């Protein structure tokens, strides 16, 4: 059972456009929601993260929007660049005494010049 | 400052064999977690080590075991390899068990 559902599976955006990736969860025990960026052959790198008591967090061109009542959160990449082309994973942490992250299935973003 | 390092980079084994993967955490980090990432999927939590003990385990069989050494480095052992164990194995370290996890580049395991 997929604890975190992510969409779309792939996304193609023109340079300068906005990329939007959505995630949804069911378990209200999740207390921390990070986004990771992964390039081919590399491990995931933390991009930005949010806690459920905040509705939005912005860092540079990257923004997380969080809707606690709908149990949904999304990543917006403003002014998308070809260098942003990568696979993006949303994740959710369930604090059970260990830092157990549940990942979505990933979104492959391609930014066309 | 070196990040999380893993060895080897790639590994090819045959069914039934055993494998050991190694991880050195980021400097100052004392917690190590292991994840399995199948092709085209997100990483799945295997277990976390802190103070040389396994603190939490994901939905993986006992064929997967680990160890953490006094210098905080860690090993992942997989026995009786199956074709389905072919994946990228990621190690992540954090300052404490609750802090942000930083991932290494992974070890690509192929089971033939």
Short mmCIF file of C-alpha atoms in Angstrom, two decimals:
data_model
loop_
_atom_site.label_atom_id
_atom_site.label_comp_id
_atom_site.label_asym_id
_atom_site.label_seq_id
_atom_site.Cartn_x
_atom_site.Cartn_y
_atom_site.Cartn_z
CA UNK A 1 0.00 0.00 0.00
CA UNK A 2 1.45 3.31 -1.11
CA UNK A 3 1.39 5.63 1.90
CA UNK A 4 2.18 8.72 -0.19
CA UNK A 5 0.65 9.13 -3.64
CA UNK A 6 2.45 11.37 -6.11
CA UNK A 7 1.40 12.79 -9.47
CA UNK A 8 2.08 13.26 -12.28
CA UNK A 9 4.51 10.48 -13.12
CA UNK A 10 6.22 12.71 -15.67
CA UNK A 11 6.07 16.40 -16.53
CA UNK A 12 7.40 18.45 -19.42
CA UNK A 13 7.63 22.22 -18.95
CA UNK A 14 9.01 25.04 -21.06
CA UNK A 15 11.94 27.04 -19.71
CA UNK A 16 10.60 29.85 -17.55
CA UNK A 17 7.35 28.04 -16.82
CA UNK A 18 5.95 26.75 -13.53
CA UNK A 19 6.32 23.09 -12.61
CA UNK A 20 3.74 21.69 -10.20
CA UNK A 21 3.96 18.28 -8.53
CA UNK A 22 1.27 17.01 -6.19
CA UNK A 23 1.26 14.55 -3.33
CA UNK A 24 -1.45 13.14 -1.08
CA UNK A 25 -1.39 11.08 2.08
CA UNK A 26 -3.86 9.41 4.43
CA UNK A 27 -1.99 8.83 7.66
CA UNK A 28 -2.40 11.78 10.03
CA UNK A 29 0.58 10.53 12.06
CA UNK A 30 2.95 12.05 9.48
CA UNK A 31 4.72 15.07 10.99
CA UNK A 32 7.26 16.24 8.43
CA UNK A 33 7.10 16.50 4.64
CA UNK A 34 10.35 16.85 2.65
CA UNK A 35 10.90 17.02 -1.09
CA UNK A 36 13.95 15.42 -2.64
CA UNK A 37 15.56 15.96 -6.04
CA UNK A 38 17.42 13.11 -7.68
CA UNK A 39 19.65 13.23 -10.74
CA UNK A 40 20.53 10.03 -12.63
CA UNK A 41 23.20 8.03 -10.85
CA UNK A 42 22.97 10.12 -7.69
CA UNK A 43 21.25 9.80 -4.36
CA UNK A 44 18.27 12.01 -3.50
CA UNK A 45 19.16 15.51 -2.27
CA UNK A 46 16.90 17.44 0.12
CA UNK A 47 15.29 20.37 -1.65
CA UNK A 48 12.81 21.85 0.80
CA UNK A 49 10.66 20.60 3.67
CA UNK A 50 7.58 21.67 5.63
CA UNK A 51 5.81 20.80 8.87
CA UNK A 52 2.00 20.47 9.01
CA UNK A 53 1.51 23.60 11.12
CA UNK A 54 2.62 25.77 8.17
CA UNK A 55 0.58 26.23 4.97
CA UNK A 56 3.37 27.44 2.71
CA UNK A 57 7.15 27.56 2.64
CA UNK A 58 9.27 29.27 0.01
CA UNK A 59 12.97 28.90 -0.69
CA UNK A 60 14.17 30.70 -3.78
CA UNK A 61 12.27 29.35 -6.80
CA UNK A 62 10.86 26.41 -4.83
CA UNK A 63 7.60 26.61 -2.84
CA UNK A 64 5.72 23.95 -0.88
CA UNK A 65 1.99 24.44 -0.42
CA UNK A 66 0.44 22.34 2.34
CA UNK A 67 -3.26 21.65 2.89
CA UNK A 68 -3.65 19.79 6.17
CA UNK A 69 -7.42 19.31 5.95
CA UNK A 70 -7.17 17.82 2.46
CA UNK A 71 -4.01 15.87 3.35
CA UNK A 72 -2.30 17.18 0.26
CA UNK A 73 0.91 19.03 -0.45
CA UNK A 74 2.56 20.24 -3.61
CA UNK A 75 5.86 21.52 -4.93
CA UNK A 76 5.93 24.54 -7.22
CA UNK A 77 9.07 25.34 -9.18
CA UNK A 78 8.91 28.87 -10.52
CA UNK A 79 10.90 30.00 -13.58
CA UNK A 80 11.81 26.37 -14.34
CA UNK A 81 15.27 25.88 -15.87
CA UNK A 82 16.79 23.02 -17.88
CA UNK A 83 19.07 22.33 -14.89
CA UNK A 84 15.94 21.50 -12.88
CA UNK A 85 15.38 18.43 -15.07
CA UNK A 86 15.49 15.57 -12.57
CA UNK A 87 13.21 13.19 -10.69
CA UNK A 88 11.41 14.72 -7.72
CA UNK A 89 10.16 12.72 -4.75
CA UNK A 90 7.80 13.86 -2.06
CA UNK A 91 8.08 12.09 1.26
CA UNK A 92 6.41 11.99 4.64
CA UNK A 93 7.88 11.10 7.99
CA UNK A 94 6.12 9.05 10.60
CA UNK A 95 7.80 9.60 13.90
CA UNK A 96 7.93 6.15 15.46
CA UNK A 97 11.20 6.53 17.32
CA UNK A 98 13.13 6.56 14.08
CA UNK A 99 13.26 8.87 11.13
CA UNK A 100 11.19 6.64 8.86
CA UNK A 101 10.49 8.37 5.55
CA UNK A 102 7.75 7.17 3.21
CA UNK A 103 8.43 8.26 -0.37
CA UNK A 104 6.12 8.87 -3.30
CA UNK A 105 6.81 7.13 -6.59
CA UNK A 106 8.55 10.13 -8.14
CA UNK A 107 7.94 12.67 -10.91
CA UNK A 108 10.33 12.90 -13.81
CA UNK A 109 10.57 16.58 -14.75
CA UNK A 110 11.94 17.67 -18.11
CA UNK A 111 12.42 21.38 -18.74
CA UNK A 112 12.67 22.21 -22.43
CA UNK A 113 14.94 25.14 -23.40
CA UNK B 1 33.42 18.30 4.31
CA UNK B 2 32.74 14.88 2.78
CA UNK B 3 29.13 13.93 2.46
CA UNK B 4 27.75 10.45 2.87
CA UNK B 5 29.94 7.92 1.11
CA UNK B 6 29.02 4.42 0.05
CA UNK B 7 30.96 1.48 -1.32
CA UNK B 8 31.07 -0.23 -3.65
CA UNK B 9 29.43 1.80 -6.42
CA UNK B 10 28.23 -1.23 -8.35
CA UNK B 11 27.99 -4.89 -7.49
CA UNK B 12 26.90 -7.98 -9.41
CA UNK B 13 25.94 -11.15 -7.52
CA UNK B 14 24.12 -14.37 -8.32
CA UNK B 15 21.02 -15.74 -6.64
CA UNK B 16 21.67 -17.30 -3.24
CA UNK B 17 24.84 -15.34 -2.57
CA UNK B 18 25.39 -12.91 0.26
CA UNK B 19 26.40 -9.24 -0.06
CA UNK B 20 27.74 -6.53 2.24
CA UNK B 21 27.35 -2.84 1.48
CA UNK B 22 29.15 -0.09 3.39
CA UNK B 23 28.31 3.46 4.38
CA UNK B 24 30.23 6.28 6.03
CA UNK B 25 28.01 9.05 7.38
CA UNK B 26 28.52 12.76 6.99
CA UNK B 27 30.98 14.18 9.50
CA UNK B 28 29.26 14.76 12.85
CA UNK B 29 26.31 12.51 12.05
CA UNK B 30 25.63 9.59 14.36
CA UNK B 31 22.52 8.08 12.79
CA UNK B 32 22.40 5.96 9.65
CA UNK B 33 19.35 4.75 7.73
CA UNK B 34 19.24 2.36 4.81
CA UNK B 35 16.77 2.45 1.91
CA UNK B 36 16.12 0.25 -1.11
CA UNK B 37 15.18 1.99 -4.36
CA UNK B 38 13.87 -0.27 -7.10
CA UNK B 39 14.05 1.00 -10.67
CA UNK B 40 11.46 3.71 -11.27
CA UNK B 41 10.31 3.74 -7.64
CA UNK B 42 10.84 5.86 -4.58
CA UNK B 43 13.20 4.69 -1.83
CA UNK B 44 11.79 2.26 0.76
CA UNK B 45 12.98 2.33 4.35
CA UNK B 46 14.87 -0.78 5.46
CA UNK B 47 16.12 0.17 8.94
CA UNK B 48 17.85 2.83 11.01
CA UNK B 49 20.87 2.51 13.28
CA UNK B 50 21.71 4.74 16.21
CA UNK B 51 24.12 4.05 19.06
CA UNK B 52 25.07 0.80 17.32
CA UNK B 53 21.52 -0.53 17.63
CA UNK B 54 18.72 -1.06 15.15
CA UNK B 55 16.02 1.41 16.19
CA UNK B 56 13.34 0.83 13.61
CA UNK B 57 12.77 -1.58 10.76
CA UNK B 58 10.67 -1.32 7.64
CA UNK B 59 8.83 -4.15 5.92
CA UNK B 60 11.89 -6.19 4.96
CA UNK B 61 12.64 -9.85 5.77
CA UNK B 62 15.32 -11.03 8.17
CA UNK B 63 17.61 -11.68 5.20
CA UNK B 64 18.37 -7.98 5.49
CA UNK B 65 20.54 -7.20 8.48
CA UNK B 66 22.84 -4.41 9.48
CA UNK B 67 25.47 -3.19 11.81
CA UNK B 68 26.74 0.15 13.06
CA UNK B 69 30.31 0.56 14.25
CA UNK B 70 31.62 2.83 17.04
CA UNK B 71 32.77 5.36 14.40
CA UNK B 72 29.10 5.52 13.21
CA UNK B 73 29.80 3.85 9.88
CA UNK B 74 27.39 1.12 8.93
CA UNK B 75 27.01 -2.07 6.91
CA UNK B 76 23.99 -3.58 5.22
CA UNK B 77 24.06 -7.34 4.73
CA UNK B 78 21.69 -9.26 2.51
CA UNK B 79 21.68 -13.06 2.61
CA UNK B 80 20.25 -15.58 0.15
CA UNK B 81 19.95 -13.00 -2.61
CA UNK B 82 16.87 -13.04 -4.83
CA UNK B 83 16.44 -11.53 -8.28
CA UNK B 84 14.04 -9.04 -6.69
CA UNK B 85 16.82 -7.67 -4.49
CA UNK B 86 18.28 -5.93 -7.53
CA UNK B 87 18.04 -2.22 -6.70
CA UNK B 88 19.90 0.91 -5.71
CA UNK B 89 20.70 0.76 -2.00
CA UNK B 90 20.87 4.16 -0.39
CA UNK B 91 22.40 5.13 2.89
CA UNK B 92 21.27 8.31 4.63
CA UNK B 93 22.79 9.93 7.69
CA UNK B 94 21.49 12.52 10.11
CA UNK B 95 22.77 14.50 13.10
CA UNK B 96 20.31 12.74 15.38
CA UNK B 97 17.58 10.15 14.77
CA UNK B 98 15.02 12.92 14.21
CA UNK B 99 17.02 15.30 12.03
CA UNK B 100 17.06 15.77 8.26
CA UNK B 101 18.48 12.84 6.36
CA UNK B 102 21.25 13.32 3.80
CA UNK B 103 21.63 10.60 1.21
CA UNK B 104 24.72 9.04 -0.31
CA UNK B 105 25.05 8.19 -4.02
CA UNK B 106 23.98 4.60 -3.46
CA UNK B 107 25.24 1.15 -4.37
CA UNK B 108 23.70 -0.41 -7.47
CA UNK B 109 23.19 -4.14 -6.79
CA UNK B 110 22.38 -6.48 -9.66
CA UNK B 111 21.38 -10.05 -8.86
CA UNK B 112 21.62 -12.49 -11.79
#
